[in-house]
XYZ file of C-alpha atoms in Angstrom:
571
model
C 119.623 96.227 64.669
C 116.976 98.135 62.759
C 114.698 95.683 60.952
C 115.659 92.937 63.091
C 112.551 90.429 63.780
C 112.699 88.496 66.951
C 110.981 85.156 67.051
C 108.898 84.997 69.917
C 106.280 82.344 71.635
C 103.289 83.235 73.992
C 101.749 81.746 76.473
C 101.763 79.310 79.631
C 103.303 75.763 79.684
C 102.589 74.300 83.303
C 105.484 73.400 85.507
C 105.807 69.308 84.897
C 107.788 69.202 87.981
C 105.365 70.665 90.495
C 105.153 67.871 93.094
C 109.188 68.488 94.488
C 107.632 71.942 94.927
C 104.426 71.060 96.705
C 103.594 67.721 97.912
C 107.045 66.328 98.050
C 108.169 68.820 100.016
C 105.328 70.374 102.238
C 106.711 72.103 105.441
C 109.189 73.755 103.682
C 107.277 75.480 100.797
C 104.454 76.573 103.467
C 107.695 77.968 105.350
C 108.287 79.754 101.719
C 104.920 80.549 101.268
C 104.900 82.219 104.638
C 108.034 84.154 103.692
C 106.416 85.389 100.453
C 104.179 86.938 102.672
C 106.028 88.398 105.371
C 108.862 89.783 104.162
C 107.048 92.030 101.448
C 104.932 93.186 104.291
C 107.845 93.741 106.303
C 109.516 95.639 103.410
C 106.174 97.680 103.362
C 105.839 98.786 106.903
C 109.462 99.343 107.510
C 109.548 102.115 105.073
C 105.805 103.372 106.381
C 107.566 103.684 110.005
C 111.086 105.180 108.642
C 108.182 107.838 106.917
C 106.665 108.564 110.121
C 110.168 108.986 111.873
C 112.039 111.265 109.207
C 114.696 108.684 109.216
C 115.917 105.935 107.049
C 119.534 104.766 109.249
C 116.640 101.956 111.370
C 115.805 100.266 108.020
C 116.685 96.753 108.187
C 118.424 96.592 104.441
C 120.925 94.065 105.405
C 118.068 91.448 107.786
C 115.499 92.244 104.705
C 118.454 90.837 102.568
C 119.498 88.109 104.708
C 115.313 87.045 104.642
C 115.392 86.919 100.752
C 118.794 85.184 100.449
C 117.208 82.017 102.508
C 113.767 82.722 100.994
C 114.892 81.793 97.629
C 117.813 79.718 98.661
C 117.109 76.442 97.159
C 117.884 75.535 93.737
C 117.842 72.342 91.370
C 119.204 70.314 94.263
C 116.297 68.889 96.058
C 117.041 65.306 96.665
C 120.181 63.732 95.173
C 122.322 61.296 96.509
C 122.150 61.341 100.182
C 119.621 64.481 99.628
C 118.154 64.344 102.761
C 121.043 65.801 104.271
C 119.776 69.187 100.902
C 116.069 68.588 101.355
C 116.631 69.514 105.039
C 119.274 72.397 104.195
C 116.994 73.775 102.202
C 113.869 73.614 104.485
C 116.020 75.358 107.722
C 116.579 77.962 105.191
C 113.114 78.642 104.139
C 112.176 78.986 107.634
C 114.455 80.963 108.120
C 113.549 83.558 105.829
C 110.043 83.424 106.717
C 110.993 83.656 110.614
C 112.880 87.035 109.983
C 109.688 88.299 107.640
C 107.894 87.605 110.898
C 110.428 89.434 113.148
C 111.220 92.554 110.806
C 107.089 93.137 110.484
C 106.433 92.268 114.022
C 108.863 95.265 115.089
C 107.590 97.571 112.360
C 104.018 97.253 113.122
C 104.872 98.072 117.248
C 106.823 101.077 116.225
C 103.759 102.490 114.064
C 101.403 101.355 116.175
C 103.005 103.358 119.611
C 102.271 106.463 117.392
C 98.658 105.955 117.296
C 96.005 107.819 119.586
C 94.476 105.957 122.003
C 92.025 107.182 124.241
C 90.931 103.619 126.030
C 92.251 101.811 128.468
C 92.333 97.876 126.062
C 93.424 98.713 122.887
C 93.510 96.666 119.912
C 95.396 97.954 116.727
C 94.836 95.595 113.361
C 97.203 95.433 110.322
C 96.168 95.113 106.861
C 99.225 94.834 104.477
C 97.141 94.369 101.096
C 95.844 97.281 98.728
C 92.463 96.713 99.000
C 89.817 97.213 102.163
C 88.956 93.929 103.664
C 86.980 92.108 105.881
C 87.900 89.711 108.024
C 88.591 88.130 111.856
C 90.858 88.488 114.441
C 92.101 86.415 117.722
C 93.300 88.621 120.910
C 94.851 87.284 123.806
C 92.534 87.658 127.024
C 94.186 85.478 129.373
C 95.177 88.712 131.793
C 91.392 89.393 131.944
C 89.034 88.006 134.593
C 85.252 87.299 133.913
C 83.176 86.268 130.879
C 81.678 89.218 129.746
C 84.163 90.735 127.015
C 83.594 92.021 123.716
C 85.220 93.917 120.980
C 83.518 97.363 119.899
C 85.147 99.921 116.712
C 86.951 103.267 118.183
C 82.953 104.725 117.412
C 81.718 102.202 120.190
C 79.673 99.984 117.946
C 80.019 96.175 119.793
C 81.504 93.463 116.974
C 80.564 90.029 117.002
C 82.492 88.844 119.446
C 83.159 85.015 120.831
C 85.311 83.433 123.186
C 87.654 80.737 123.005
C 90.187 78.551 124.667
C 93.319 77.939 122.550
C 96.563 76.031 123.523
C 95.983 77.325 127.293
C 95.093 80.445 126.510
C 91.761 82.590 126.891
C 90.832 84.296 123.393
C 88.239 86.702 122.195
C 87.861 86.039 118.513
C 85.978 89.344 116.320
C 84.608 90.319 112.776
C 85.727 93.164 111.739
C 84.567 95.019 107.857
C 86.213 97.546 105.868
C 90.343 97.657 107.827
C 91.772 99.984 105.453
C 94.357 99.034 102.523
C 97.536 99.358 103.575
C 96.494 100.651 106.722
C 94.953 99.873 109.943
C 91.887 100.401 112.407
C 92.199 100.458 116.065
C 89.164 98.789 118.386
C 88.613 98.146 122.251
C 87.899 95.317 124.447
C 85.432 96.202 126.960
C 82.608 94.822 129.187
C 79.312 93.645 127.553
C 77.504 90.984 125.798
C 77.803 90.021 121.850
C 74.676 90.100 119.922
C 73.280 86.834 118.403
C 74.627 85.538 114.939
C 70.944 84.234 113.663
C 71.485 80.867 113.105
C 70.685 77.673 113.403
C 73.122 74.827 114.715
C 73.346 71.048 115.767
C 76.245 68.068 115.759
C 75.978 67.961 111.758
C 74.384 71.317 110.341
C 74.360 75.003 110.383
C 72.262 77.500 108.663
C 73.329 81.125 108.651
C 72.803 83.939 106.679
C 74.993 83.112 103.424
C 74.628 78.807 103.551
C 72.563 75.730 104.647
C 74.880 73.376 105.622
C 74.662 69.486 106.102
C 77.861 67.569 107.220
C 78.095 63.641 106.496
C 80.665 61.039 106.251
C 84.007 62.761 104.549
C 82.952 66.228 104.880
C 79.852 68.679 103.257
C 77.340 66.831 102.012
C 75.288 69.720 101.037
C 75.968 73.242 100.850
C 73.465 75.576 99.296
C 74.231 79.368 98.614
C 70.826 81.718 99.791
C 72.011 84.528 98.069
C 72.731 83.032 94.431
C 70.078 80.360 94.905
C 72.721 77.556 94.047
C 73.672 74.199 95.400
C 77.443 74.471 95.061
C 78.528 70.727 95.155
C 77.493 67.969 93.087
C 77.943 65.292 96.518
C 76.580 62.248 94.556
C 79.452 60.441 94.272
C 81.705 62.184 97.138
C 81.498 64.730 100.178
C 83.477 67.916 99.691
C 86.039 67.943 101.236
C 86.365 64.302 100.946
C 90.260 63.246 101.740
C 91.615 60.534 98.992
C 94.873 58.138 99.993
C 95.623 56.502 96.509
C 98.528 54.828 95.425
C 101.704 57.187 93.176
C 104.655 55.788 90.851
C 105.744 58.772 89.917
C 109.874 59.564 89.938
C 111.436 62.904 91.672
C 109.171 65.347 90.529
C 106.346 63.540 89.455
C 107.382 63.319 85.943
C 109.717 63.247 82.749
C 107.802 64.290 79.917
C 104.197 64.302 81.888
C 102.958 63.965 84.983
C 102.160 60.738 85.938
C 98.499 60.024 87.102
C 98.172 58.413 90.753
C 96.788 54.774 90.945
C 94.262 52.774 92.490
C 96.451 50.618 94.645
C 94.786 50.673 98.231
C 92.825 53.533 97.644
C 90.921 54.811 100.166
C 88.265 58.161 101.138
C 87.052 59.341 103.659
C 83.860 58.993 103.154
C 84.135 55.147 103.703
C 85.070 55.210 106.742
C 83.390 55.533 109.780
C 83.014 58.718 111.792
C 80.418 61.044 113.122
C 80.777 64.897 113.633
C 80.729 66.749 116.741
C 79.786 70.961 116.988
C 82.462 71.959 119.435
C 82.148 75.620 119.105
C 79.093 77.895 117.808
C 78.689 81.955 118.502
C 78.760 84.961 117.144
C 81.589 85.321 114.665
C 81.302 80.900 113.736
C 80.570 77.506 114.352
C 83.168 74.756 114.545
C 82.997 71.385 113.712
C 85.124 68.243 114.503
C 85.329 64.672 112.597
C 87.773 61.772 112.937
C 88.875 58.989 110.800
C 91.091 56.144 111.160
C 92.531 55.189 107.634
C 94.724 51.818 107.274
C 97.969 53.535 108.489
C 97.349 56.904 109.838
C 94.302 59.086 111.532
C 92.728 62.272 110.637
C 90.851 64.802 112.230
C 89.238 66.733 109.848
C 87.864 70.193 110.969
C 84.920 72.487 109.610
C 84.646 76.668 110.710
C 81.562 77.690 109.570
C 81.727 81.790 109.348
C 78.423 83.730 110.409
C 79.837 87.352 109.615
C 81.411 86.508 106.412
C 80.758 84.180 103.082
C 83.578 81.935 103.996
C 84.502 77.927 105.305
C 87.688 77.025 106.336
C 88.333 72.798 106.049
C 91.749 71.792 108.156
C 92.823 68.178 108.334
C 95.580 67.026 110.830
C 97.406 64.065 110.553
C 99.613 63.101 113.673
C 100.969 59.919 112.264
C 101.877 59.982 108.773
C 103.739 57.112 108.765
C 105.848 57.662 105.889
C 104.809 55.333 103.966
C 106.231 55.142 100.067
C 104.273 55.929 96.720
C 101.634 57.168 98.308
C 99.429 60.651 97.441
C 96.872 62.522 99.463
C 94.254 64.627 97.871
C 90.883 66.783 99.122
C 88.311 67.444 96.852
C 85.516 69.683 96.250
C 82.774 68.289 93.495
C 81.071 71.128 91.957
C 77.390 71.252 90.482
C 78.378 72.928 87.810
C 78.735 72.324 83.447
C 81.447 70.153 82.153
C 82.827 73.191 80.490
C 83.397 75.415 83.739
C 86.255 78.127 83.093
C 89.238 76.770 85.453
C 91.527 79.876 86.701
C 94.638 80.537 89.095
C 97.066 82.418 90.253
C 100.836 82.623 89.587
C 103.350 84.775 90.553
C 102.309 88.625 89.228
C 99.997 87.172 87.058
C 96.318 84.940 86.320
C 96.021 81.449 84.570
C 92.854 80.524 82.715
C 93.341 77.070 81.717
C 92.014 76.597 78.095
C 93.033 79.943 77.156
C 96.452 81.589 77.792
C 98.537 78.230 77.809
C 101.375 77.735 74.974
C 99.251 76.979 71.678
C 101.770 74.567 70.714
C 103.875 71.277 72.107
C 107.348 72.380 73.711
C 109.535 69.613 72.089
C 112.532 69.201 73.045
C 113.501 65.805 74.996
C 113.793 64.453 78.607
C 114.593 61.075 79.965
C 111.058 59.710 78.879
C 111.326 60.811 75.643
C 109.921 64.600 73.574
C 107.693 66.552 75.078
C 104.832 65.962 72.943
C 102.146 66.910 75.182
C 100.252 70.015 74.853
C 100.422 72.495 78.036
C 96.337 73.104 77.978
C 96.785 69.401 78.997
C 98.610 69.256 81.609
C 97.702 68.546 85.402
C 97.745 69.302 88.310
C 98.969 72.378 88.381
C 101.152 75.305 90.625
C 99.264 77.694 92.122
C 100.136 81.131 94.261
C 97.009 81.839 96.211
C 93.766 79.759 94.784
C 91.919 78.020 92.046
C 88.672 79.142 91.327
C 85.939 77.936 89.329
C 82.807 79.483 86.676
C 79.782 77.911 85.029
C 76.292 77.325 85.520
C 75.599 80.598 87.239
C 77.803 81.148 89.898
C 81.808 80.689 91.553
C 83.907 78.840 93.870
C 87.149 79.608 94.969
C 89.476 77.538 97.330
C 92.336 79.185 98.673
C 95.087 77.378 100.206
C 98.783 77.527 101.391
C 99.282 73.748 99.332
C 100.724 74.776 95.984
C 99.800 71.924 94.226
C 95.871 71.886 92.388
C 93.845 70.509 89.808
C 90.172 70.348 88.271
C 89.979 67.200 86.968
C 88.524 64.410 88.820
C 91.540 61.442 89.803
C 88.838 58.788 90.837
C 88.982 55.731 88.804
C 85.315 56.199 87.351
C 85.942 60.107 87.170
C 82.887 62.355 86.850
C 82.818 65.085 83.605
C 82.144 68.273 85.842
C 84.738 69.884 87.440
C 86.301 68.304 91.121
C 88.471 71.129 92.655
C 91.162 69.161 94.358
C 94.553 69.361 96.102
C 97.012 67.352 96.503
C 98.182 67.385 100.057
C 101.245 64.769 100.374
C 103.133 62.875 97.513
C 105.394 60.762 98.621
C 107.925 59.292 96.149
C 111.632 58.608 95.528
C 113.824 61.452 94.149
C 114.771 60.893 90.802
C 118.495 59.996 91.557
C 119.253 56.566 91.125
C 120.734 57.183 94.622
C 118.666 59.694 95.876
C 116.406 59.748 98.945
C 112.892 58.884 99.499
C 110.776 61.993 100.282
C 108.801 60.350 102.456
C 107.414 63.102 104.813
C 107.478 61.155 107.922
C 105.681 63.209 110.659
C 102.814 65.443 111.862
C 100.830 67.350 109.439
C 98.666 69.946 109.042
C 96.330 71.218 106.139
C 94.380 74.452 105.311
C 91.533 75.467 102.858
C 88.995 78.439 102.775
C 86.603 78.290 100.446
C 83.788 80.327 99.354
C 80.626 80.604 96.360
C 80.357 84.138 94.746
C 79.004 85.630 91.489
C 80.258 84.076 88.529
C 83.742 85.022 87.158
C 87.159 84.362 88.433
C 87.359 88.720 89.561
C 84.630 87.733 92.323
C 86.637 85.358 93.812
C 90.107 87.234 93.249
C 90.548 88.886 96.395
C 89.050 86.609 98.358
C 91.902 83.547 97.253
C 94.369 86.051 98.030
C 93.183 87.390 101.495
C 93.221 84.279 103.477
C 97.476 84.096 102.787
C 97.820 87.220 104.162
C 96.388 86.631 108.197
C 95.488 90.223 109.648
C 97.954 91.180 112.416
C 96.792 92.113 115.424
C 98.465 94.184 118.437
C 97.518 94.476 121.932
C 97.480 98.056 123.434
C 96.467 97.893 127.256
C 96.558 101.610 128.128
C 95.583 105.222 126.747
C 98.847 106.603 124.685
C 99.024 110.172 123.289
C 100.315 110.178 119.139
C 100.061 111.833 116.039
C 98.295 108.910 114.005
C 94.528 108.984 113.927
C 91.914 105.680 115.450
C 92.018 104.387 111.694
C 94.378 104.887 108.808
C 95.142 103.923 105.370
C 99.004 105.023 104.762
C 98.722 103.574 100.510
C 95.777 103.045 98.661
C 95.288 101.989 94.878
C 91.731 103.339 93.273
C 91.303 100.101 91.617
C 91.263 96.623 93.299
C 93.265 95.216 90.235
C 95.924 97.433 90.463
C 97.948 95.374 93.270
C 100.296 97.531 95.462
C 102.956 94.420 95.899
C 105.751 96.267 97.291
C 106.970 99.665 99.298
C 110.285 99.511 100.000
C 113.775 101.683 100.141
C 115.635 102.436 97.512
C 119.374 100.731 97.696
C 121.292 103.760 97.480
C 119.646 106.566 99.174
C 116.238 107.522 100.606
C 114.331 107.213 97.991
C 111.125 105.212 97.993
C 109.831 102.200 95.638
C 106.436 101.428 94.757
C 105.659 98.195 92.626
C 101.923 98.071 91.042
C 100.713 94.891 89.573
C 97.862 95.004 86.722
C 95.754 91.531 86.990
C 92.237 91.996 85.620
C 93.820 92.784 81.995
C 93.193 96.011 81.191
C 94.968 99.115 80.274
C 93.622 101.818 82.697
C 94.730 105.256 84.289
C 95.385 104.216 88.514
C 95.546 106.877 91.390
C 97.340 106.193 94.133
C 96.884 107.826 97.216
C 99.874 108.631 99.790
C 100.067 109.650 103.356
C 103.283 111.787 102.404
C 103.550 114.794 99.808
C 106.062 113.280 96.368
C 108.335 115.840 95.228
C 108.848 113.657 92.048
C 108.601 110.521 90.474
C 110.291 108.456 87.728
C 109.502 105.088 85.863
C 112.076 102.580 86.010
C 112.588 99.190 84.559
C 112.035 95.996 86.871
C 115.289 96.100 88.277
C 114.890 99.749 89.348
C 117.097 100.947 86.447
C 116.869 103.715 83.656
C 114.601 106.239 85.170
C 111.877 108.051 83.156
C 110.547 111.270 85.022
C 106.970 111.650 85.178
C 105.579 115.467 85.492
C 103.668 114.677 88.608
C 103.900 115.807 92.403
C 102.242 115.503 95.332
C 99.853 113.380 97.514
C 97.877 111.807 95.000
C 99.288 110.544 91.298
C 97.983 109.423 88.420
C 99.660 105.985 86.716
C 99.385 104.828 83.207
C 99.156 100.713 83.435
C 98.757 98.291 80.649
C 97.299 95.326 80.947
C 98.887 92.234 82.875
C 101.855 94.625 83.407
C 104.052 94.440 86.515
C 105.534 98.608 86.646
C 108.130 99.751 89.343
């Protein structure tokens, strides 16, 4: 209606009912974390090989389908009256998505890779499926090989820190690799030969490499100090980071009705307290590995510590064996930083950044739940969901953790909490569903944990595509003999001129051959993008998100030119 005014509101308010998709639930959203990965990628190199064949009748439209349908399968019915009979419906189904993501790429990346040239005899071709060059490391399967004396070199014959490993019965070679291209690949070769020395220094509870010095105590890092930015990242006076927290948790179904509630003090205990030493059990090359063990009142954990040499990273990964189940309990790890109260807190959400203090609804939601209005304002509320990583600025420099565990927060939960910021995540919660009848989601079982972390330049963009990277796990394949093909040693098939402008989908168009690419803008900005493509465009059209009311663009061929506004998601 001309003249009309629409009321509108801006801005975040934080999901109050993050825990039943996180910590109440863990194994199946890491299954749906997984399949947020995979199946885009699969989408992506699908249509990359039905490019390289001149065909689109082997696209998997109907398994790609079948993927998504379990992938976002569950609804508002997690727990319930006899809801472990949904909670476990809807976990099968997660997995399930992810494990035909994992099938669908797995076939894809074969087919693209037997068109590659080849010219040694132990081939390994590596994957990247984001739109950006990265570094990173890969594991390859050596068990077939006799001898020691294996390492990795490039296609150009340039040896890569190379190390060997034994892994659930196998024989491994584990290499750094720099610059695999975005959307793309880079082929390398296992050969005879010795690694060169990673420079560093090494014992049961410290490392010192060319990015950190590194002291280990009781919980985890008691010191880490940055050599290029001159910093000492954590503030370790009053825990280690890394530290693991088992406090008490009332909270009902999701953790709340009109806020989150707060974990207690009931039997608390940390890490830190408890006894344990560290052991090295691995140090080469490409990193150095690090074992601890600690017995808590009900359940163990062995927490483990990969320092990398080649690359400005830690990974931290706790197992617990025994989880016992036990009720109204919550796990957290934590990372104290030595930085100003007022540190700028940011994340990631679906197509999209979070800075907490800035973009959040300026105003109380109101309405009502069973606890009453929703009075509180959203800056306020914590923990919150994440995508990919937190990440953290002030007093000169930033962290980032990134993590498959979708649940984080900033503010210290200790009962004397400390003013600067405490990076934490909360592993398990386990509480009662918030049916009078419902089921306990008590996570009885084995469990397993994952953070990388890393300290950059200040500002959340430094740490950006390092939260994201360590979701999506480079995929290597192993090529044991010369093949003839069209595709050079190294390729990028996509590639976005700015590292902002996030490629997050290739994919076939529903009703013919026709080929969709979705950009994400997340730095802010309006800018002007060029995309670069392996295949000549004939012509191209801007459509809505649902890949509806075409606009033709007067552009052609192997490079184009897109206008994108800031924070926009254009198909």
């Amino acid at each position: 209606m001309p003249g009309a005014k629409i009321d509108s509101i801006y801005g975040e308010r934080p999901n109050l009912w993050l825990y039943i998709h996180g910590a109440g639930h863990y194994q199946a959203i890491k299954a749906k974390r997984k399949a947020a990965v995979s199946l885009p990628a699969a989408e992506i190199f699908n249509t990359i090989s039905c490019q390289l064949q001149e065909d689109f009748s082997s696209y998997p439209q109907e398994e790609l389908e079948t993927g998504w349908y379990n992938a976002i399968y569950p609804d508002h019915g997690w727990g319930g009256k006899n809801g472990y009979i949904t909670d476990s419906l809807f976990r099968v189904a997660l997995e399930t998505g992810n494990q035909i993501g994992e099938k669908l790429l797995d076939a894809s990346l074969n087919r693209i890779a037997d068109g590659i040239q080849l010219n040694n005899s132990r081939n390994i071709v590596v994957f990247n499926d984001l739109s950006w060059d990265r570094d990173g490391y890969v594991s390859v399967d050596i068990s077939n090989l006799k001898g020691d004396a294996w390492v990795v070199s490039d296609w150009q014959g340039n040896i890569l820190p190379t190390q060997r490993r034994s892994h659930e019965s196998n024989n491994e070679l584990v290499f750094s690799l720099n610059a695999l291209p975005s959307i793309g690949y880079k082929s390398f070769v296992i050969q005879k030969g010795n690694s060169k020395d990673a420079h560093i220094s090494v014992g049961e509870n410290y490392c010192d490499n060319q990015f950190y010095e590194i002291r280990l105590g009781p919980g985890g890092i008691t010191r880490l100090y940055d050599k290029e930015l001159n910093k000492e990242v954590f503030n370790t006076s009053r825990m280690a980071a890394g530290d693991l927290f088992h406090m008490g948790y009332n909270g009902n179904g999701a953790g709340e009705f009109t806020q989150v509630t707060p974990p207690n003090y009931d039997r608390m205990e940390r890490a830190h307290e408890m006894e344990g030493s560290w052991c090295l059990v691995e140090s080469c090359p490409v990193y150095s590995r690090f074992t601890s063990t600690y017995q808590m009142i009900s359940f163990s954990v062995q927490q483990i510590i990969t320092v990398f040499h080649q690359k400005k990273q830690i990974d931290l990964e706790y197992i617990i064996p025994d989880w016992p189940g036990q009720q109204n309990r919550q796990l957290r790890v934590l990372f104290p930083l030595n930085m100003e109260a007022g540190a700028q807190i940011s994340y990631d959400v679906p197509m999209g950044m979070v800075h907490v203090g800035k973009d959040e609804l300026k105003r109380s939601p109101l309405g009502w739940a069973w606890g009453g209005t929703y009075h509180q304002m959203p800056e306020e509320i914590h923990p919150r969901e994440i995508q990919n990583f937190m990440t953290a600025s002030g007093s000169g420099f930033g962290f980032t953790m990134s993590t498959d565990i979708v649940t984080a927060d900033w503010i210290d939960p200790s009962r004397e909490a400390v003013e600067y910021p405490v990076i934490n995540s909360v592993l398990l919660s386990s509480h009662k569903s918030c049916h009078w009848q419902g089921n306990w989601y008590d996570q009885q079982g084995s469990h397993s944990f994952r953070f990388s972390i890393s300290s950059h330049e200040e500002g959340w963009k430094n740490g950006f595509h390092f939260g994201v990277e360590n979701n999506h796990p480079l995929r290597a394949l192993d090529r044991p003999k010369k093949q003839k093909g069209k595709l050079p040693s190294e390729h990028s098939f996509v590639r976005s001129s700015d590292p902002f402008a996030v490629i997050t989908t290739i994919k076939k168009a529903e009703d013919d051959s026709d080929l969709v690419l979705r950009l994400m803008e997340a730095e802010g900005r309006d800018k002007t993008v060029q995309i670069d493509l392996s295949n000549e465009v004939k012509a191209i059209s801007r459509t809505d998100m649902i890949e509806e009311n075409p606009k033709q663009l007067d552009q052609e061929g192997k490079v184009l030119h897109l206008e994108l506004g800031k924070h926009a998601v254009e198909t």
